[in-house]
């Protein structure tokens, strides 16, 4: 049952204790939030809580915590940026200490744009609501502003919980955990920070020329998305064509990093077929929720990157994956994507899908029609050189070693365009490991014979050692 608690119970207005009380209230309330914010957003959420709590306590002494939520969600604000600087004339900040605090608060956010204010306040509203809901001090169901969209309908989650509670205990335990995750943030998930992602993608494009075309398309989509409502966010699925080891997986991983979202890799030719994606009915032995449901439930993002590998190897099995993929890749059907285990629809339309294939020849035509297709060329010499140097730098950082690969060695390896990136990676790792074992400061690479020999003939002793 909701507790009726007025702010006047917590903040001693008209005294020099008011600011201290508001700061202590932050600790009491927001420490209960289940929303995890990054340091910048958390600092903003706490500061704004103090400002709103002080202002509300002075202007509406009998107000409760719902009034604080109303302050952020009030339609009177033409721009969310107005909220940050709305306390200038508030009688809550007349006393010297409170006045100094407000000046520091305003100075901290002078450079904030309205776009950033939208994102900060959207996350803040979720942060506060989660804490207040846990303490049962609010009656509101807030539809978050800014960069959040609802993925899980809470009424449907409640029905699924009731349904799964009657299953065998071993299924109830972990299915209950997944549904608990789906309930967090009232089923809302965040849209990526589009502006930060664009900058990161621009940097990747400059270093990896063979991925420039798909990256440019993603950036164009992000520009359009930045002008739309969060619920309209959508990146058209992409199909990347090319031989193994040319950077297709690299693009997916770096796209996820740029957007700050999780990444999941699925093999289209896997034995589990469509059930890996949709889940299988709970009455089946070893049934599980699908990867899409679990990924959205466990994470904080509405737009994880899902890489579906080798779609040219899709097989026509008893439980085919193709119909499932076609539903996911179609915008309208993905908005009501059904997980078979929980028997409930979710909004998967914000998920970013990247598919790979060696060639277009064996990719089903209906799949091709739902994607943008990109032919990814083999990386050029300069790009390969940057990759090699980056690999060494990462290995040094991960192992806390200072081991170098001299530039002539790296150039000779970069020249070997007959070796794909996976093989290059293996050669660099082997050289690095041998250097650690020998106590050397320079890694020496075994350069194998040119490709075209039988598999297994490129052993180190049959190649040339590069110093």
Short mmCIF file of C-alpha atoms in Angstrom, two decimals:
data_model
loop_
_atom_site.label_atom_id
_atom_site.label_comp_id
_atom_site.label_asym_id
_atom_site.label_seq_id
_atom_site.Cartn_x
_atom_site.Cartn_y
_atom_site.Cartn_z
CA UNK A 1 0.00 0.00 0.00
CA UNK A 2 1.24 3.47 -0.86
CA UNK A 3 2.63 5.52 2.02
CA UNK A 4 1.44 9.13 2.28
CA UNK A 5 4.62 11.07 3.08
CA UNK A 6 4.87 14.87 2.76
CA UNK A 7 8.16 16.58 2.00
CA UNK A 8 7.65 18.78 5.07
CA UNK A 9 8.31 15.65 7.12
CA UNK A 10 11.85 15.58 5.78
CA UNK A 11 12.97 19.15 5.04
CA UNK A 12 13.11 21.80 7.75
CA UNK A 13 12.17 24.85 5.70
CA UNK A 14 13.06 28.41 6.77
CA UNK A 15 16.12 27.11 8.64
CA UNK A 16 19.79 26.68 7.79
CA UNK A 17 19.20 22.92 7.91
CA UNK A 18 17.05 22.80 4.76
CA UNK A 19 19.83 22.05 2.26
CA UNK A 20 21.35 19.43 4.55
CA UNK A 21 17.96 17.75 4.89
CA UNK A 22 17.45 17.69 1.12
CA UNK A 23 20.89 16.14 0.62
CA UNK A 24 20.15 13.48 3.22
CA UNK A 25 16.83 12.79 1.52
CA UNK A 26 18.76 11.97 -1.65
CA UNK A 27 20.56 9.21 0.23
CA UNK A 28 17.36 7.84 1.73
CA UNK A 29 15.43 7.75 -1.52
CA UNK A 30 17.73 7.30 -4.48
CA UNK A 31 19.88 4.59 -2.91
CA UNK A 32 16.87 2.31 -3.43
CA UNK A 33 16.74 2.78 -7.20
CA UNK A 34 17.31 -0.30 -9.32
CA UNK A 35 18.31 1.85 -12.30
CA UNK A 36 22.08 1.92 -12.80
CA UNK A 37 23.29 5.25 -14.19
CA UNK A 38 26.75 6.23 -15.36
CA UNK A 39 28.61 8.70 -13.06
CA UNK A 40 27.57 11.80 -15.02
CA UNK A 41 23.87 10.89 -15.10
CA UNK A 42 23.92 9.80 -11.45
CA UNK A 43 25.46 13.10 -10.34
CA UNK A 44 22.84 15.01 -12.33
CA UNK A 45 19.99 12.91 -10.91
CA UNK A 46 21.13 13.53 -7.33
CA UNK A 47 21.67 17.27 -7.86
CA UNK A 48 18.30 17.72 -9.52
CA UNK A 49 16.63 15.75 -6.72
CA UNK A 50 18.01 18.24 -4.18
CA UNK A 51 16.84 21.22 -6.25
CA UNK A 52 13.33 19.88 -6.87
CA UNK A 53 12.90 18.66 -3.28
CA UNK A 54 13.91 22.06 -1.89
CA UNK A 55 11.69 23.99 -4.29
CA UNK A 56 8.68 21.72 -3.74
CA UNK A 57 9.02 21.76 0.06
CA UNK A 58 8.94 25.58 0.05
CA UNK A 59 6.23 26.13 -2.54
CA UNK A 60 3.90 23.24 -1.57
CA UNK A 61 4.57 22.23 2.05
CA UNK A 62 2.00 19.44 1.99
CA UNK A 63 3.22 18.04 -1.33
CA UNK A 64 4.30 14.43 -1.54
CA UNK A 65 6.85 12.69 -3.75
CA UNK A 66 4.43 12.54 -6.66
CA UNK A 67 4.79 16.32 -6.90
CA UNK A 68 8.51 15.92 -7.50
CA UNK A 69 7.82 13.55 -10.38
CA UNK A 70 5.19 15.95 -11.71
CA UNK A 71 7.77 18.72 -11.77
CA UNK A 72 9.90 16.85 -14.32
CA UNK A 73 6.93 15.60 -16.33
CA UNK A 74 4.91 18.84 -16.38
CA UNK A 75 3.74 19.80 -19.91
CA UNK A 76 4.39 23.48 -19.05
CA UNK A 77 8.01 23.01 -20.06
CA UNK A 78 8.53 23.89 -23.71
CA UNK A 79 12.11 22.66 -23.38
CA UNK A 80 13.46 20.25 -20.78
CA UNK A 81 16.47 22.55 -20.45
CA UNK A 82 14.15 25.03 -18.72
CA UNK A 83 13.85 22.66 -15.76
CA UNK A 84 17.56 22.89 -14.97
CA UNK A 85 17.49 26.69 -14.67
CA UNK A 86 14.00 27.07 -13.23
CA UNK A 87 15.06 27.58 -9.60
CA UNK A 88 16.65 31.03 -9.96
CA UNK A 89 13.75 32.88 -8.32
CA UNK A 90 12.66 30.10 -5.97
CA UNK A 91 12.35 31.17 -2.34
CA UNK A 92 13.98 27.85 -1.42
CA UNK A 93 17.41 29.25 -2.29
CA UNK A 94 17.46 32.53 -0.37
CA UNK A 95 19.56 31.48 2.61
CA UNK A 96 23.33 31.85 1.99
CA UNK A 97 24.32 28.18 1.91
CA UNK A 98 21.41 27.18 -0.33
CA UNK A 99 22.12 30.18 -2.57
CA UNK A 100 25.76 29.11 -2.99
CA UNK A 101 24.68 25.54 -3.73
CA UNK A 102 22.26 26.70 -6.45
CA UNK A 103 24.96 28.83 -8.10
CA UNK A 104 27.28 25.81 -8.20
CA UNK A 105 24.46 23.67 -9.62
CA UNK A 106 23.72 26.17 -12.39
CA UNK A 107 27.40 26.62 -13.23
CA UNK A 108 27.82 22.86 -13.60
CA UNK A 109 25.23 22.65 -16.36
CA UNK A 110 25.73 25.92 -18.26
CA UNK A 111 26.97 24.11 -21.38
CA UNK A 112 24.18 21.51 -21.50
CA UNK A 113 22.20 21.51 -24.76
CA UNK A 114 18.48 20.87 -24.82
CA UNK A 115 19.10 17.52 -26.54
CA UNK A 116 21.34 16.45 -23.68
CA UNK A 117 18.87 17.81 -21.13
CA UNK A 118 16.18 15.63 -22.72
CA UNK A 119 18.34 12.54 -22.25
CA UNK A 120 19.48 13.43 -18.72
CA UNK A 121 15.97 14.18 -17.47
CA UNK A 122 14.54 11.09 -19.15
CA UNK A 123 17.02 8.90 -17.29
CA UNK A 124 16.52 10.89 -14.08
CA UNK A 125 12.77 10.36 -14.15
CA UNK A 126 13.27 6.60 -14.44
CA UNK A 127 15.87 6.71 -11.67
CA UNK A 128 13.55 8.51 -9.26
CA UNK A 129 10.52 6.43 -10.14
CA UNK A 130 12.36 3.16 -9.54
CA UNK A 131 13.46 4.32 -6.08
CA UNK A 132 10.09 5.74 -5.08
CA UNK A 133 8.21 2.73 -6.40
CA UNK A 134 10.37 0.40 -4.32
CA UNK A 135 9.68 2.49 -1.20
CA UNK A 136 5.96 2.66 -2.14
CA UNK A 137 5.88 6.45 -1.88
CA UNK A 138 4.40 7.11 -5.34
CA UNK A 139 1.15 6.14 -7.02
CA UNK A 140 2.27 7.13 -10.49
CA UNK A 141 3.04 5.01 -13.50
CA UNK A 142 5.31 7.38 -15.37
CA UNK A 143 5.79 7.22 -19.11
CA UNK A 144 9.42 8.32 -19.27
CA UNK A 145 10.43 11.21 -21.48
CA UNK A 146 13.62 11.61 -23.40
CA UNK A 147 15.31 8.51 -24.69
CA UNK A 148 13.22 5.64 -23.28
CA UNK A 149 10.55 3.42 -24.81
CA UNK A 150 8.39 0.68 -23.35
CA UNK A 151 9.46 -2.78 -24.45
CA UNK A 152 7.57 -4.96 -21.95
CA UNK A 153 3.88 -4.40 -21.18
CA UNK A 154 3.66 -4.74 -17.41
CA UNK A 155 0.18 -6.28 -17.49
CA UNK A 156 1.47 -9.00 -19.81
CA UNK A 157 4.51 -9.57 -17.61
CA UNK A 158 2.19 -10.02 -14.61
CA UNK A 159 0.14 -12.58 -16.55
CA UNK A 160 3.31 -14.41 -17.57
CA UNK A 161 4.43 -14.50 -13.94
CA UNK A 162 1.13 -16.02 -12.91
CA UNK A 163 1.33 -18.54 -15.73
CA UNK A 164 4.93 -19.63 -15.06
CA UNK A 165 4.33 -19.91 -11.31
CA UNK A 166 2.49 -23.16 -12.05
CA UNK A 167 5.45 -24.73 -13.86
CA UNK A 168 7.91 -27.19 -12.37
CA UNK A 169 10.13 -25.65 -9.73
CA UNK A 170 13.34 -25.85 -11.79
CA UNK A 171 11.68 -23.79 -14.53
CA UNK A 172 9.93 -21.41 -12.16
CA UNK A 173 13.20 -20.33 -10.54
CA UNK A 174 15.04 -19.05 -13.60
CA UNK A 175 11.95 -17.97 -15.61
CA UNK A 176 10.95 -15.86 -12.61
CA UNK A 177 14.36 -14.21 -12.69
CA UNK A 178 13.96 -13.28 -16.36
CA UNK A 179 10.50 -11.83 -15.74
CA UNK A 180 11.81 -9.88 -12.76
CA UNK A 181 14.37 -8.36 -15.12
CA UNK A 182 11.62 -7.54 -17.62
CA UNK A 183 9.78 -5.61 -14.90
CA UNK A 184 12.67 -3.30 -14.06
CA UNK A 185 12.17 0.34 -15.08
CA UNK A 186 8.49 -0.50 -15.64
CA UNK A 187 9.48 -2.31 -18.79
CA UNK A 188 11.14 0.74 -20.33
CA UNK A 189 14.54 0.57 -22.04
CA UNK A 190 16.82 3.30 -23.30
CA UNK A 191 17.47 4.40 -26.85
CA UNK A 192 21.21 4.84 -27.55
CA UNK A 193 22.94 8.19 -27.14
CA UNK A 194 22.83 9.02 -30.84
CA UNK A 195 25.21 11.97 -30.80
CA UNK A 196 27.95 10.15 -28.89
CA UNK A 197 27.55 7.11 -31.15
CA UNK A 198 27.91 9.23 -34.30
CA UNK A 199 31.28 10.55 -33.15
CA UNK A 200 32.54 7.07 -32.31
CA UNK A 201 31.39 5.70 -35.67
CA UNK A 202 33.11 8.54 -37.50
CA UNK A 203 36.40 7.58 -35.86
CA UNK A 204 35.95 3.90 -36.74
CA UNK A 205 35.19 4.78 -40.35
CA UNK A 206 38.42 6.73 -40.67
CA UNK A 207 40.48 3.75 -39.51
CA UNK A 208 38.63 0.94 -41.28
CA UNK A 209 38.05 2.03 -44.85
CA UNK A 210 36.50 -1.25 -45.98
CA UNK A 211 33.63 -0.70 -43.52
CA UNK A 212 33.05 2.92 -44.55
CA UNK A 213 29.90 2.24 -46.59
CA UNK A 214 27.84 0.40 -43.92
CA UNK A 215 29.09 2.79 -41.24
CA UNK A 216 27.99 5.75 -43.35
CA UNK A 217 24.54 4.19 -43.68
CA UNK A 218 24.28 3.66 -39.93
CA UNK A 219 25.29 7.27 -39.30
CA UNK A 220 22.61 8.47 -41.74
CA UNK A 221 20.02 6.41 -39.89
CA UNK A 222 21.15 7.86 -36.57
CA UNK A 223 20.86 11.41 -37.90
CA UNK A 224 17.27 10.72 -38.94
CA UNK A 225 16.53 9.01 -35.60
CA UNK A 226 17.81 12.04 -33.70
CA UNK A 227 15.00 14.10 -35.26
CA UNK A 228 12.28 11.61 -34.35
CA UNK A 229 10.51 10.48 -31.22
CA UNK A 230 12.23 7.61 -29.36
CA UNK A 231 9.42 5.22 -30.26
CA UNK A 232 10.25 5.76 -33.94
CA UNK A 233 13.91 4.75 -33.55
CA UNK A 234 14.78 2.09 -36.11
CA UNK A 235 17.93 1.00 -37.94
CA UNK A 236 17.24 -0.96 -41.10
CA UNK A 237 18.76 -4.48 -40.95
CA UNK A 238 22.06 -4.90 -42.80
CA UNK A 239 23.50 -7.85 -44.66
CA UNK A 240 27.30 -7.84 -44.95
CA UNK A 241 28.80 -9.97 -47.72
CA UNK A 242 32.40 -11.11 -47.94
CA UNK A 243 34.94 -13.76 -47.10
CA UNK A 244 35.65 -14.71 -43.47
CA UNK A 245 38.09 -12.48 -41.64
CA UNK A 246 37.43 -9.18 -43.45
CA UNK A 247 35.87 -7.34 -40.50
CA UNK A 248 32.15 -8.20 -40.54
CA UNK A 249 32.13 -9.27 -36.90
CA UNK A 250 34.41 -6.35 -36.09
CA UNK A 251 31.76 -3.93 -37.35
CA UNK A 252 29.05 -5.50 -35.18
CA UNK A 253 31.20 -5.39 -32.04
CA UNK A 254 32.32 -1.81 -32.58
CA UNK A 255 28.81 -0.69 -33.42
CA UNK A 256 27.69 -2.10 -30.08
CA UNK A 257 30.55 -0.34 -28.29
CA UNK A 258 29.81 2.96 -30.06
CA UNK A 259 26.14 2.79 -29.07
CA UNK A 260 26.91 1.51 -25.58
CA UNK A 261 24.63 -1.51 -26.02
CA UNK A 262 25.11 -5.28 -25.58
CA UNK A 263 25.89 -7.57 -28.51
CA UNK A 264 24.61 -11.07 -29.15
CA UNK A 265 25.83 -13.42 -31.87
CA UNK A 266 23.58 -16.13 -33.29
CA UNK A 267 24.41 -18.77 -35.88
CA UNK A 268 21.66 -18.95 -38.52
CA UNK A 269 22.58 -22.53 -39.35
CA UNK A 270 22.39 -23.73 -35.75
CA UNK A 271 20.65 -26.96 -34.85
CA UNK A 272 18.12 -25.24 -32.57
CA UNK A 273 16.62 -23.32 -35.48
CA UNK A 274 14.07 -20.65 -34.69
CA UNK A 275 13.66 -21.69 -31.05
CA UNK A 276 16.94 -20.05 -30.12
CA UNK A 277 15.39 -16.73 -31.12
CA UNK A 278 11.71 -17.15 -30.19
CA UNK A 279 12.05 -19.52 -27.28
CA UNK A 280 10.18 -22.81 -27.06
CA UNK A 281 6.88 -23.59 -25.41
CA UNK A 282 7.17 -24.12 -21.67
CA UNK A 283 5.57 -27.57 -21.92
CA UNK A 284 8.60 -28.87 -23.81
CA UNK A 285 11.55 -30.53 -22.13
CA UNK A 286 14.53 -28.14 -21.76
CA UNK A 287 12.39 -25.24 -22.97
CA UNK A 288 13.81 -21.74 -22.60
CA UNK A 289 12.85 -18.14 -23.38
CA UNK A 290 14.27 -16.82 -26.64
CA UNK A 291 17.47 -14.84 -26.91
CA UNK A 292 15.63 -11.66 -27.97
CA UNK A 293 13.40 -11.64 -24.88
CA UNK A 294 16.31 -12.42 -22.54
CA UNK A 295 18.60 -9.83 -24.11
CA UNK A 296 16.04 -7.05 -23.77
CA UNK A 297 15.01 -8.12 -20.28
CA UNK A 298 18.49 -8.30 -18.79
CA UNK A 299 19.88 -5.18 -20.40
CA UNK A 300 19.02 -1.49 -20.11
CA UNK A 301 18.89 -0.87 -23.86
CA UNK A 302 16.01 -1.11 -26.31
CA UNK A 303 18.55 -1.45 -29.14
CA UNK A 304 21.07 -4.23 -28.55
CA UNK A 305 23.05 -5.36 -31.59
CA UNK A 306 22.16 -8.88 -32.72
CA UNK A 307 24.57 -10.39 -35.23
CA UNK A 308 23.13 -13.30 -37.18
CA UNK A 309 26.02 -15.15 -38.74
CA UNK A 310 26.06 -17.18 -41.96
CA UNK A 311 22.53 -16.56 -43.21
CA UNK A 312 23.64 -18.25 -46.44
CA UNK A 313 23.69 -21.52 -44.48
CA UNK A 314 20.06 -21.44 -43.33
CA UNK A 315 18.64 -24.95 -43.59
CA UNK A 316 15.05 -26.00 -44.17
CA UNK A 317 14.55 -27.91 -40.93
CA UNK A 318 11.50 -28.95 -38.93
CA UNK A 319 11.87 -25.78 -36.86
CA UNK A 320 13.18 -23.30 -39.46
CA UNK A 321 14.82 -20.03 -38.54
CA UNK A 322 13.82 -18.13 -41.71
CA UNK A 323 10.16 -17.35 -40.79
CA UNK A 324 11.33 -16.09 -37.41
CA UNK A 325 13.94 -13.82 -38.98
CA UNK A 326 11.45 -12.45 -41.49
CA UNK A 327 9.12 -11.44 -38.65
CA UNK A 328 11.96 -9.79 -36.76
CA UNK A 329 13.24 -7.87 -39.77
CA UNK A 330 9.81 -6.51 -40.71
CA UNK A 331 9.16 -3.32 -38.75
CA UNK A 332 5.47 -3.82 -38.02
CA UNK A 333 5.67 -7.49 -36.97
CA UNK A 334 8.75 -6.85 -34.83
CA UNK A 335 6.73 -4.40 -32.73
CA UNK A 336 4.71 -7.39 -31.49
CA UNK A 337 7.34 -10.11 -31.55
CA UNK A 338 6.11 -13.10 -29.56
CA UNK A 339 8.26 -15.11 -27.21
CA UNK A 340 6.88 -18.65 -27.26
CA UNK A 341 8.03 -19.58 -23.76
CA UNK A 342 6.20 -16.76 -21.98
CA UNK A 343 3.50 -16.54 -24.65
CA UNK A 344 3.70 -12.77 -24.69
CA UNK A 345 4.57 -10.13 -27.30
CA UNK A 346 7.36 -7.62 -26.83
CA UNK A 347 8.60 -4.67 -28.87
CA UNK A 348 11.73 -5.82 -30.71
CA UNK A 349 11.54 -3.13 -33.39
CA UNK A 350 14.45 -1.14 -31.92
CA UNK A 351 16.88 -4.08 -32.00
CA UNK A 352 19.71 -3.59 -34.51
CA UNK A 353 20.29 -6.61 -36.75
CA UNK A 354 23.50 -7.25 -38.67
CA UNK A 355 23.63 -10.40 -40.78
CA UNK A 356 26.61 -11.90 -42.54
CA UNK A 357 27.12 -14.22 -45.49
CA UNK A 358 30.03 -15.22 -47.71
CA UNK A 359 27.98 -14.45 -50.84
CA UNK A 360 24.46 -13.54 -51.88
CA UNK A 361 23.92 -16.68 -53.91
CA UNK A 362 22.43 -18.85 -51.16
CA UNK A 363 20.75 -16.17 -49.05
CA UNK A 364 16.93 -16.55 -49.25
CA UNK A 365 15.42 -13.83 -51.42
CA UNK A 366 12.77 -12.75 -48.83
CA UNK A 367 15.62 -12.11 -46.37
CA UNK A 368 17.56 -10.04 -48.89
CA UNK A 369 14.49 -7.90 -49.59
CA UNK A 370 14.32 -6.83 -45.93
CA UNK A 371 17.96 -5.73 -45.70
CA UNK A 372 20.45 -3.25 -47.04
CA UNK A 373 23.20 -5.29 -48.67
CA UNK A 374 26.88 -4.29 -48.49
CA UNK A 375 29.82 -5.98 -50.15
CA UNK A 376 32.75 -5.72 -47.74
CA UNK A 377 36.15 -5.76 -49.48
CA UNK A 378 39.33 -7.15 -47.97
CA UNK A 379 41.11 -4.53 -45.81
CA UNK A 380 43.90 -2.66 -47.58
CA UNK A 381 47.54 -2.67 -46.51
CA UNK A 382 47.38 0.49 -44.38
CA UNK A 383 44.23 -0.69 -42.60
CA UNK A 384 45.79 -4.09 -41.93
CA UNK A 385 48.85 -2.35 -40.50
CA UNK A 386 46.67 -0.34 -38.11
CA UNK A 387 44.89 -3.53 -37.06
CA UNK A 388 48.20 -5.29 -36.33
CA UNK A 389 49.48 -2.37 -34.26
CA UNK A 390 46.16 -2.17 -32.44
CA UNK A 391 46.34 -5.90 -31.62
CA UNK A 392 49.78 -5.50 -30.06
CA UNK A 393 48.63 -2.47 -28.04
CA UNK A 394 45.60 -4.39 -26.71
CA UNK A 395 47.72 -7.40 -25.77
CA UNK A 396 50.15 -5.13 -23.91
CA UNK A 397 47.29 -3.49 -22.03
CA UNK A 398 45.62 -6.79 -21.12
CA UNK A 399 48.83 -8.50 -19.97
CA UNK A 400 50.52 -5.44 -18.46
CA UNK A 401 53.60 -6.13 -20.62
CA UNK A 402 55.69 -3.79 -22.75
CA UNK A 403 56.37 -5.88 -25.83
CA UNK A 404 56.90 -4.29 -29.22
CA UNK A 405 56.47 -5.50 -32.75
CA UNK A 406 58.97 -3.62 -34.89
CA UNK A 407 57.47 -1.69 -37.78
CA UNK A 408 59.25 -3.58 -40.62
CA UNK A 409 57.81 -6.81 -39.22
CA UNK A 410 54.32 -5.33 -39.04
CA UNK A 411 54.62 -4.01 -42.61
CA UNK A 412 55.63 -7.41 -43.98
CA UNK A 413 52.67 -9.04 -42.28
CA UNK A 414 50.32 -6.28 -43.51
CA UNK A 415 51.53 -6.99 -47.06
CA UNK A 416 50.24 -10.54 -46.84
CA UNK A 417 46.76 -9.98 -48.22
CA UNK A 418 46.43 -13.75 -48.68
CA UNK A 419 46.03 -14.02 -44.89
CA UNK A 420 42.64 -13.06 -43.50
CA UNK A 421 42.29 -11.02 -40.32
CA UNK A 422 41.65 -14.08 -38.18
CA UNK A 423 44.96 -15.60 -39.28
CA UNK A 424 46.73 -12.28 -38.72
CA UNK A 425 45.28 -12.16 -35.22
CA UNK A 426 46.48 -15.70 -34.47
CA UNK A 427 50.01 -14.91 -35.74
CA UNK A 428 50.27 -11.77 -33.60
CA UNK A 429 48.96 -13.57 -30.50
CA UNK A 430 51.38 -16.49 -31.02
CA UNK A 431 54.31 -14.10 -31.41
CA UNK A 432 53.29 -12.19 -28.30
CA UNK A 433 52.95 -15.39 -26.26
CA UNK A 434 56.40 -16.60 -27.38
CA UNK A 435 57.91 -13.26 -26.38
CA UNK A 436 56.40 -13.53 -22.90
CA UNK A 437 57.65 -17.09 -22.54
CA UNK A 438 61.17 -16.13 -23.64
CA UNK A 439 61.26 -12.92 -21.64
CA UNK A 440 61.80 -10.86 -24.82
CA UNK A 441 60.81 -7.25 -25.35
CA UNK A 442 60.24 -7.73 -29.08
CA UNK A 443 57.69 -10.13 -30.59
CA UNK A 444 58.91 -12.07 -33.63
CA UNK A 445 56.32 -13.37 -36.07
CA UNK A 446 56.49 -16.58 -38.02
CA UNK A 447 55.40 -15.70 -41.53
CA UNK A 448 53.72 -18.74 -43.12
CA UNK A 449 54.01 -19.77 -46.75
CA UNK A 450 51.57 -18.11 -49.10
CA UNK A 451 48.04 -19.43 -48.95
CA UNK A 452 47.15 -22.09 -51.48
CA UNK A 453 49.03 -24.84 -49.72
CA UNK A 454 47.17 -27.69 -48.09
CA UNK A 455 45.64 -26.96 -44.72
CA UNK A 456 48.17 -27.43 -41.95
CA UNK A 457 51.33 -26.69 -43.99
CA UNK A 458 51.80 -23.19 -42.63
CA UNK A 459 53.40 -24.32 -39.37
CA UNK A 460 56.07 -21.99 -37.95
CA UNK A 461 58.96 -24.31 -38.74
CA UNK A 462 57.97 -24.31 -42.39
CA UNK A 463 57.72 -20.54 -42.67
CA UNK A 464 60.10 -17.65 -42.13
CA UNK A 465 60.80 -15.91 -38.85
CA UNK A 466 60.36 -12.14 -39.04
CA UNK A 467 62.56 -10.06 -36.74
#
